[in-house]
CSV table of C-alpha atoms in Angstrom, one decimal:
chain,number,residue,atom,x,y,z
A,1,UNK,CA,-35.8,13.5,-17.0
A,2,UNK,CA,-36.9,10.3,-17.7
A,3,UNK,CA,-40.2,8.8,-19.6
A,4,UNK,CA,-39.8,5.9,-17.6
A,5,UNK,CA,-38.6,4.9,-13.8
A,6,UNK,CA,-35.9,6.3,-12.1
A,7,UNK,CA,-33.3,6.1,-9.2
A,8,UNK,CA,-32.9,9.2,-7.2
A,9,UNK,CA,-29.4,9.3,-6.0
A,10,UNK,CA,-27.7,9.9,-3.3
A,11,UNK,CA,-27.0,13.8,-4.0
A,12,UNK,CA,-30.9,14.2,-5.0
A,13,UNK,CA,-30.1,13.3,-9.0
A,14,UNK,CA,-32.8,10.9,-10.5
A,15,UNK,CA,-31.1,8.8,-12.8
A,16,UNK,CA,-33.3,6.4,-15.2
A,17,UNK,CA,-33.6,2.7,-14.8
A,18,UNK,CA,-33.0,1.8,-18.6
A,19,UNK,CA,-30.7,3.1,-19.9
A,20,UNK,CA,-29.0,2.8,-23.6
A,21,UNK,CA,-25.0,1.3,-23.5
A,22,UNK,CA,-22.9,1.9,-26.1
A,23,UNK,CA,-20.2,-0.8,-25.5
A,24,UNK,CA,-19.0,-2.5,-28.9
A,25,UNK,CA,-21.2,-0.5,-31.1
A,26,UNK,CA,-19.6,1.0,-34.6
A,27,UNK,CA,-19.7,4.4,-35.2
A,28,UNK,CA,-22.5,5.2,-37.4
A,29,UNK,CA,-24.5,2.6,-35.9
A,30,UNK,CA,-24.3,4.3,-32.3
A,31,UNK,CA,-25.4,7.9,-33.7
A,32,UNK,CA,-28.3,6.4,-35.3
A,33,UNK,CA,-28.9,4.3,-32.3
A,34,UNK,CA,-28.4,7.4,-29.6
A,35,UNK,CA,-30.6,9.8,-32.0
A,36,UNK,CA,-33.4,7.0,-31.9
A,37,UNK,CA,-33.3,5.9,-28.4
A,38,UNK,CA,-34.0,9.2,-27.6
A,39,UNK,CA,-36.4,10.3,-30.0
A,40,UNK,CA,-38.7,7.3,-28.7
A,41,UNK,CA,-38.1,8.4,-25.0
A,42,UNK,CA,-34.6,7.1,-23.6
A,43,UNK,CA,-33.1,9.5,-21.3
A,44,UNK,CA,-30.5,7.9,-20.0
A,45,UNK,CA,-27.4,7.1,-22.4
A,46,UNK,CA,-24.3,5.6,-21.1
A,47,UNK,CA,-20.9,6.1,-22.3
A,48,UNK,CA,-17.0,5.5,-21.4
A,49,UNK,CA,-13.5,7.2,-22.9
A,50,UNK,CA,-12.3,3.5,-23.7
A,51,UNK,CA,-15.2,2.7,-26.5
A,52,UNK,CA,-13.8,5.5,-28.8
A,53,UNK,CA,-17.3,6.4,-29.8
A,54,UNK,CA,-18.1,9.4,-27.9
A,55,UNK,CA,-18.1,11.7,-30.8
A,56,UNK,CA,-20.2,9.4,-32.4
A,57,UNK,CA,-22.4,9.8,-29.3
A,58,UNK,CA,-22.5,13.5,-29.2
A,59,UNK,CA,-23.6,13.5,-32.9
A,60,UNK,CA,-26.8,11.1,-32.1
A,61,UNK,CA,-27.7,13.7,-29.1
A,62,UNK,CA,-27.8,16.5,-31.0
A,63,UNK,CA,-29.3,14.6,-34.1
A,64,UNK,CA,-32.2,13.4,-31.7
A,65,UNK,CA,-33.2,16.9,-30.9
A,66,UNK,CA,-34.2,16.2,-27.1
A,67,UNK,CA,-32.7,19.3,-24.8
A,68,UNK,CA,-29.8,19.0,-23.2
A,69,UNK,CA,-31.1,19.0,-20.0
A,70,UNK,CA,-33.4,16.0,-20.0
A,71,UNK,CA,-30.9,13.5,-20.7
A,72,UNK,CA,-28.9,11.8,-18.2
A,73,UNK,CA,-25.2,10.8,-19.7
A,74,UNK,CA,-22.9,8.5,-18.1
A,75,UNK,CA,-19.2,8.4,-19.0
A,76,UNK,CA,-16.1,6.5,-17.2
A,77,UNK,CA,-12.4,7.4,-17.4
A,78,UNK,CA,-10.1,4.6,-18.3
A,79,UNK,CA,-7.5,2.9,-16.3
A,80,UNK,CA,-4.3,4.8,-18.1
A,81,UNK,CA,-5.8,8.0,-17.3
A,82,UNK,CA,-5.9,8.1,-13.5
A,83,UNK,CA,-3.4,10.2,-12.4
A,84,UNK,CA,-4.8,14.6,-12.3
A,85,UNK,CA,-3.5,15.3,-15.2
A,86,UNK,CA,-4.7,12.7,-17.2
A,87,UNK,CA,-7.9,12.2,-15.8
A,88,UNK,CA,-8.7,15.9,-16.5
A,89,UNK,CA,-7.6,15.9,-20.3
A,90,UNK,CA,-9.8,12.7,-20.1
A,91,UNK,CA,-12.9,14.5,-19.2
A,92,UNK,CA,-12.0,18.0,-21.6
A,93,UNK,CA,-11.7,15.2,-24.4
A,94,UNK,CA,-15.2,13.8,-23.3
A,95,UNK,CA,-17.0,16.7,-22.8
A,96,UNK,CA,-15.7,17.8,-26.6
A,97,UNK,CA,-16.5,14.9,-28.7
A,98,UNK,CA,-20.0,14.5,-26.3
A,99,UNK,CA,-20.6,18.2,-27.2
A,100,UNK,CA,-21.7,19.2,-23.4
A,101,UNK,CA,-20.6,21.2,-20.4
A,102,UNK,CA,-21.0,18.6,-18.2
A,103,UNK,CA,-21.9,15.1,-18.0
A,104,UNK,CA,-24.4,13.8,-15.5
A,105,UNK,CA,-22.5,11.3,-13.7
A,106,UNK,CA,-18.3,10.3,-13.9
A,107,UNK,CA,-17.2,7.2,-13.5
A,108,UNK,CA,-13.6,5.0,-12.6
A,109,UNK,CA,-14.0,2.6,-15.2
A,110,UNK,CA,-12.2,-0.1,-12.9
A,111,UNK,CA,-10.6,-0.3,-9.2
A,112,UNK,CA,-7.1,-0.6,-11.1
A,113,UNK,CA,-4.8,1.9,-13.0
A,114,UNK,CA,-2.6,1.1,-15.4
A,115,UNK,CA,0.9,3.0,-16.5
A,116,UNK,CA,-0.4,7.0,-17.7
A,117,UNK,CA,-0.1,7.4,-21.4
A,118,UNK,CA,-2.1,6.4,-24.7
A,119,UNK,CA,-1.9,2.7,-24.2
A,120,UNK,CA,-4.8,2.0,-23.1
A,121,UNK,CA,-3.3,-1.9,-22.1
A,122,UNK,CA,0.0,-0.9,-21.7
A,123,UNK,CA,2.1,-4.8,-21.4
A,124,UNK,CA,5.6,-5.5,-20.4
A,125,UNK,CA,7.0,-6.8,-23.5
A,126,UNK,CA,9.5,-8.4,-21.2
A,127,UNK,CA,6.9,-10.1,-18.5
A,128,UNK,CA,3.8,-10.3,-21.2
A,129,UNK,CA,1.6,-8.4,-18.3
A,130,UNK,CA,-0.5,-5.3,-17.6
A,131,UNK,CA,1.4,-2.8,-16.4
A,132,UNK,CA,0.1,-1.4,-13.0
A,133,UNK,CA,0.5,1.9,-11.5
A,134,UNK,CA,0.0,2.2,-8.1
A,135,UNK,CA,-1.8,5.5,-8.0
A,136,UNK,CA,-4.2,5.2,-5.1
A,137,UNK,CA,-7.9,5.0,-5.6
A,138,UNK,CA,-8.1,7.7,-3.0
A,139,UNK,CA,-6.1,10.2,-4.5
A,140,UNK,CA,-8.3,9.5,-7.8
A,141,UNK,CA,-11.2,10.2,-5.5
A,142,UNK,CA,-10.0,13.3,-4.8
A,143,UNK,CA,-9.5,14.6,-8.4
A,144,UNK,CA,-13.6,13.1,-9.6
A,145,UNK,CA,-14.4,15.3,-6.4
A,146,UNK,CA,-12.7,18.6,-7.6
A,147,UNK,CA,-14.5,17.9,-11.5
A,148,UNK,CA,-17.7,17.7,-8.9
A,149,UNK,CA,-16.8,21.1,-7.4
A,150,UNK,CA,-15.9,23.1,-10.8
A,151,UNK,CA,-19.7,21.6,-12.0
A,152,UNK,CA,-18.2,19.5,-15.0
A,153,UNK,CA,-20.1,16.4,-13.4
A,154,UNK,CA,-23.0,16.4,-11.5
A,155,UNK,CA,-22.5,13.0,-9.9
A,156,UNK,CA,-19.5,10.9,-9.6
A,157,UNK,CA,-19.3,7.1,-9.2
A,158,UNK,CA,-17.3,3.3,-9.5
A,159,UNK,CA,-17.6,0.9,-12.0
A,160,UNK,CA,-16.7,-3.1,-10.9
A,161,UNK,CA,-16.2,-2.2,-7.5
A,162,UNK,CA,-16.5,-5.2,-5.0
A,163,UNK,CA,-17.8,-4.5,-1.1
A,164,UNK,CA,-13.8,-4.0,0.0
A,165,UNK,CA,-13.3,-2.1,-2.2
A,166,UNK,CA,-16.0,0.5,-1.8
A,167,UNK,CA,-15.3,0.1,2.1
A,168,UNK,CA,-11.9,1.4,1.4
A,169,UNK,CA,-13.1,4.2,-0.5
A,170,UNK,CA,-15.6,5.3,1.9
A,171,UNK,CA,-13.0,5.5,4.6
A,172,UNK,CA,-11.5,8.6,3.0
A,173,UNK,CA,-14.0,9.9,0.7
A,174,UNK,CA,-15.6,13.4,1.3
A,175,UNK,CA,-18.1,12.8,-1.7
A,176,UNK,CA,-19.7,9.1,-1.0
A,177,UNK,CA,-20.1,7.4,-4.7
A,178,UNK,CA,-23.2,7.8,-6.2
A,179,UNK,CA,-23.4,4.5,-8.6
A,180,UNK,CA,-21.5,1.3,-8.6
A,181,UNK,CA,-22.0,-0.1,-12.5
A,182,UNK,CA,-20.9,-4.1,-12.4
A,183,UNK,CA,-21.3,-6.9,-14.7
A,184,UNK,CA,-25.1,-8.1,-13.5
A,185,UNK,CA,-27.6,-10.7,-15.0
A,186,UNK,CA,-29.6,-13.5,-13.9
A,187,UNK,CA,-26.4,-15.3,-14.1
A,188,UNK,CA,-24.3,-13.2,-11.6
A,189,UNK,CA,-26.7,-11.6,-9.4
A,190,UNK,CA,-24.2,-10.5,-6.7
A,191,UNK,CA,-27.0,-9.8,-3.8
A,192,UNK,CA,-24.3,-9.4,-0.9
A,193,UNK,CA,-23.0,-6.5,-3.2
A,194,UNK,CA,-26.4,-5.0,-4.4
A,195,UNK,CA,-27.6,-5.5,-0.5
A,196,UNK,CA,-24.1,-3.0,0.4
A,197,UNK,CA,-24.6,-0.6,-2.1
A,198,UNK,CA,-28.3,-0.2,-1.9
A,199,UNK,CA,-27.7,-0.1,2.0
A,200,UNK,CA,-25.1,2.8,2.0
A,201,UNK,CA,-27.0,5.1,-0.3
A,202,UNK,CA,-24.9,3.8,-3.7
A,203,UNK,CA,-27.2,3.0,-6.6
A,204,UNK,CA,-26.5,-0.3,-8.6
A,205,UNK,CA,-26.5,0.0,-12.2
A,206,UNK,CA,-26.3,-3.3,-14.5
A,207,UNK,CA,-23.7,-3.3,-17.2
A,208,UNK,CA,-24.7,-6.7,-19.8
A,209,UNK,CA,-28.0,-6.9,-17.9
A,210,UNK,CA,-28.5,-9.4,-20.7
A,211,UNK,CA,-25.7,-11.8,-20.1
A,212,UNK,CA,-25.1,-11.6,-23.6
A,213,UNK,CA,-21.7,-9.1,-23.7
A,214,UNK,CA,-19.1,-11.0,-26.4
A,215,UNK,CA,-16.5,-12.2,-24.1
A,216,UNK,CA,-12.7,-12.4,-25.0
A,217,UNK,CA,-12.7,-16.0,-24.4
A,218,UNK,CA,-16.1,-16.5,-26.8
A,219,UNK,CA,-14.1,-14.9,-29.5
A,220,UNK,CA,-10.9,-17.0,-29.3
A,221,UNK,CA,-13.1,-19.9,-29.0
A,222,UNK,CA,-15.1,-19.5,-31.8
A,223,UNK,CA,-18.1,-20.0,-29.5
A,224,UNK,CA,-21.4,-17.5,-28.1
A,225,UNK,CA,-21.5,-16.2,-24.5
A,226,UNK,CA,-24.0,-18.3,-22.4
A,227,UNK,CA,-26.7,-15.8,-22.6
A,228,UNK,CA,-29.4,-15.3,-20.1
A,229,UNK,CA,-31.4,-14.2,-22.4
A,230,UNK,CA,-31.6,-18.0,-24.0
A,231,UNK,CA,-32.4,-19.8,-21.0
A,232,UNK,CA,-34.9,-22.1,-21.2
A,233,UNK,CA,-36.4,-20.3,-18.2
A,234,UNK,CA,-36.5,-16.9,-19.3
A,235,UNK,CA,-38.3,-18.4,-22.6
A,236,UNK,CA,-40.6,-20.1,-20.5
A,237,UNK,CA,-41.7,-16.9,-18.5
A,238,UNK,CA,-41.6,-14.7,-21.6
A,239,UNK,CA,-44.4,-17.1,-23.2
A,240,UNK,CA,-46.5,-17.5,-19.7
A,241,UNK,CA,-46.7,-13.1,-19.4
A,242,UNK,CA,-46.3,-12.3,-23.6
A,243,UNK,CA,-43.5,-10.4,-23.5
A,244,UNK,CA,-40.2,-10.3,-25.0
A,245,UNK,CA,-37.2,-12.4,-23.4
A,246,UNK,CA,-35.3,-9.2,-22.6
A,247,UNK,CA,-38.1,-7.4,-21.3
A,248,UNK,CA,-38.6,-10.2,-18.9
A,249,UNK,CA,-35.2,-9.3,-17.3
A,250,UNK,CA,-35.3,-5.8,-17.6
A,251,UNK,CA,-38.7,-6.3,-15.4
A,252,UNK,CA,-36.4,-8.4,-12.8
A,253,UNK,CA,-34.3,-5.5,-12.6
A,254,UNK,CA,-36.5,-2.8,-12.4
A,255,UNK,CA,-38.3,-4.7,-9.5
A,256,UNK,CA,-34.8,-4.8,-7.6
A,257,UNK,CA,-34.2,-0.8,-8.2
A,258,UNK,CA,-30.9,-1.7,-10.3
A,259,UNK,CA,-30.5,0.7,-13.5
A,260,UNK,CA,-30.1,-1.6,-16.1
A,261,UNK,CA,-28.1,-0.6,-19.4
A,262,UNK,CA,-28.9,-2.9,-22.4
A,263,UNK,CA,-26.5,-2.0,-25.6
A,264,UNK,CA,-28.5,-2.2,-28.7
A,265,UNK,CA,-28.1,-0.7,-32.4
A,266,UNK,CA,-30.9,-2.4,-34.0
A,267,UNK,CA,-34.2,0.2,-33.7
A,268,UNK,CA,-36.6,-2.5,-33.1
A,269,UNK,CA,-34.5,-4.3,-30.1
A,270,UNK,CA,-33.9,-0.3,-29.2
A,271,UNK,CA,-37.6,-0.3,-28.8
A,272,UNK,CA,-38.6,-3.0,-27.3
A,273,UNK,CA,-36.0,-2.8,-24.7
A,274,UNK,CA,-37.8,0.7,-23.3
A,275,UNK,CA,-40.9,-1.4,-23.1
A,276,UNK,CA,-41.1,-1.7,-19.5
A,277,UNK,CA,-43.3,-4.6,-18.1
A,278,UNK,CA,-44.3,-5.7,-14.5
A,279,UNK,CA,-43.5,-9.1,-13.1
A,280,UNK,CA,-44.9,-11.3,-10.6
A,281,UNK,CA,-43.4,-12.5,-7.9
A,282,UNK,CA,-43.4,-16.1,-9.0
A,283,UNK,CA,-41.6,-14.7,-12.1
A,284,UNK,CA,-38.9,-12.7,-10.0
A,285,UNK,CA,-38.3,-16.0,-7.7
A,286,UNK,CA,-38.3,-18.5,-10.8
A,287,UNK,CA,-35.0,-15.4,-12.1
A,288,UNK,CA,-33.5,-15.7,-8.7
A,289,UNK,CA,-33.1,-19.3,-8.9
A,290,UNK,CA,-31.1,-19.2,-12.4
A,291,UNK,CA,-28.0,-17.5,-10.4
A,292,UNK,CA,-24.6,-19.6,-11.5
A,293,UNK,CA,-21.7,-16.8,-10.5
A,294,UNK,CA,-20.7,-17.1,-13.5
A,295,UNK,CA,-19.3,-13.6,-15.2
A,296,UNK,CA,-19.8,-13.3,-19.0
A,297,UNK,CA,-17.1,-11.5,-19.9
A,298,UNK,CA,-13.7,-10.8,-16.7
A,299,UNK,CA,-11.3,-8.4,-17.6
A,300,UNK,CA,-8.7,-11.4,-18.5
A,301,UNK,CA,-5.9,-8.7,-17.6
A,302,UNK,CA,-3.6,-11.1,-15.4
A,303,UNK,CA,-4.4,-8.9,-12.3
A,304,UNK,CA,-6.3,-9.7,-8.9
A,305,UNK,CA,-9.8,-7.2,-10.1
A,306,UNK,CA,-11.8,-8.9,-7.6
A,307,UNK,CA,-9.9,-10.0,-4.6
A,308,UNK,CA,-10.3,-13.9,-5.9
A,309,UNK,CA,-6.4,-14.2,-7.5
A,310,UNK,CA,-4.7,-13.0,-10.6
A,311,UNK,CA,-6.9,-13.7,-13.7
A,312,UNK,CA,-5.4,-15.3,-16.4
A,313,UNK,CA,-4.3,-13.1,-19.1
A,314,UNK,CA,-5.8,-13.9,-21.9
A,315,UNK,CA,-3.7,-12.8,-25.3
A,316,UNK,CA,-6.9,-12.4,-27.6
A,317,UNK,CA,-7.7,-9.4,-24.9
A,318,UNK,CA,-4.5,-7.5,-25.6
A,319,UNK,CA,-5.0,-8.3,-30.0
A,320,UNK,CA,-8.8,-7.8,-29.6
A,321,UNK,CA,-8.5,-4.2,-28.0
A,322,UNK,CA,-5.3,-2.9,-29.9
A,323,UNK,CA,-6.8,-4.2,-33.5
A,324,UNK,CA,-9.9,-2.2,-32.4
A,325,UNK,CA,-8.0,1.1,-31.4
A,326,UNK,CA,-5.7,0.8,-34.3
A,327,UNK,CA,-4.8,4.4,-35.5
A,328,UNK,CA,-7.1,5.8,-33.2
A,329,UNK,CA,-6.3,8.9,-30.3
A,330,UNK,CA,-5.8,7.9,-26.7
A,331,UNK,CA,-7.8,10.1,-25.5
């Protein structure tokens, strides 16, 4: 399935470790950047309901020519669409605008739902918050494991789950998850929660493996994230080995077993992001030490995502999102 290195997961699936994201990318941009990723030898393209750029996606697979069946394709179902019947019209929607009969591996987007319907941040014009449904994850367990039965997802999975969270999951799950995706860099290396995952069978995959994802709080201030990849650090190793900064941390994940999904739409930075290199193990320890717990971009939704407090909820989150999906389906 995969030119490069893969993950074989819990159910026997191999799942590549570099994938291509598709967070934030324009329309046109992401066909052309789907059609080339996989025409150079990507095989692993990750996707999700709330980018609205699925169809997009489906038009760069089919553009790139590569079958059907050596491509591994991740998609996630959003936070208003938990409930059964949402979460299937979800996936119908998904599997439509991807143009497949089934994706490789299902996501929950986040351990929260908000109120069913379009909104996809549905606030309380009274209170100024999210409003939360409180649908169990369980019973959303149970609906990801019927989509596994009728064969519309080979592999089904959590997205910014912490280690209580999964616990609690596993207590009634039939179908153990098969991938946890979380926000993972140099910068936030979370080992307690790789150690977990890894330890109960539940592949790790990277989401802004960079630390360079454009953060709601970057945009209202006018300022860049702090990227990993332009610490002084990761320059100094990419100079010592002659290689590119990013591959330098793509290395440090592939050397942990963590999937890693880098979002690109340039064809050069596509390119040289599939370029995997080897590091030392002065290299991986000099990356270890650069850890800050410091997350690029939180959900700013006013809700307790983490089990640390309610985040603050940030306005430009709410305007950022619903300028974005402006005149666009819910679905």
């Amino acid at each position: 399935m995969s030119l490069g290195k893969s993950v074989t997961l819990n159910n026997g699936l191999k799942m590549p470790l570099i994938g291509l994201g598709t967070y934030l990318s324009k329309p046109k941009e992401v066909e052309d950047a789907v059609a080339h990723a996989l025409k150079i030898g990507y095989r692993h393209i990750d996707c999700a309901r709330f980018y609205e750029n699925e169809a997009e996606v489906g038009r760069g697979i089919k553009k790139s020519g590569v079958p059907r069946e050596e491509i591994f394709i991740t998609s996630k179902i959003w936070n208003n669409h938990r409930r059964p019947e949402y979460a299937r019209a979800a996936l119908e929607g998904m599997l439509k605008d991807l143009q497949v009969d089934y994706v490789d591996q299902l996501l929950i987007h986040w351990p929260i739902a908000f109120k069913p319907g379009d909104d996809m941040i549905p606030i309380d014009k009274a209170t100024g918050k999210v409003i939360i449904d409180d649908y169990p994850i369980s019973e959303a367990w149970k609906t990801y494991e019927q989509f596994l039965e009728e064969g519309k997802v080979k592999s089904i999975g959590v997205s910014n789950f912490n280690i209580k969270k999964l616990e609690k999951l596993l207590e009634t799950a039939k179908v153990p998850p098969a991938a946890n995706q979380v926000e993972l860099h140099a910068y936030l290396q979370q080992p307690e929660l790789v150690k977990y995952c890894q330890g109960k069978g539940i592949a790790v995959v990277a989401w802004a493996p960079l630390g360079n994802q454009a953060s709601p709080l970057s945009i209202r201030d006018k300022v860049p994230s702090k990227r990993v990849i332009d610490d002084p650090k990761v320059k100094e190793i990419s100079a010592r080995v002659k290689a590119d900064p990013a591959q330098v941390l793509l290395a440090w994940f592939t050397h942990k077993n963590i999937v890693a999904i880098p979002k690109s739409v340039t064809p050069s930075r596509i390119e040289t992001n599939f370029k995997q290199i080897v590091l030392d193990a002065e290299s991986i320890a000099e990356i270890d030490a650069l850890e800050k717990n410091l997350r690029v971009d939180p959900p700013a939704w006013g809700v307790d995502i983490f089990d640390q407090g309610p985040e603050v909820m940030d306005p430009i989150e709410k305007d950022a999102i619903e300028a974005r999906l402006a005149g666009k389906a819910g679905l």
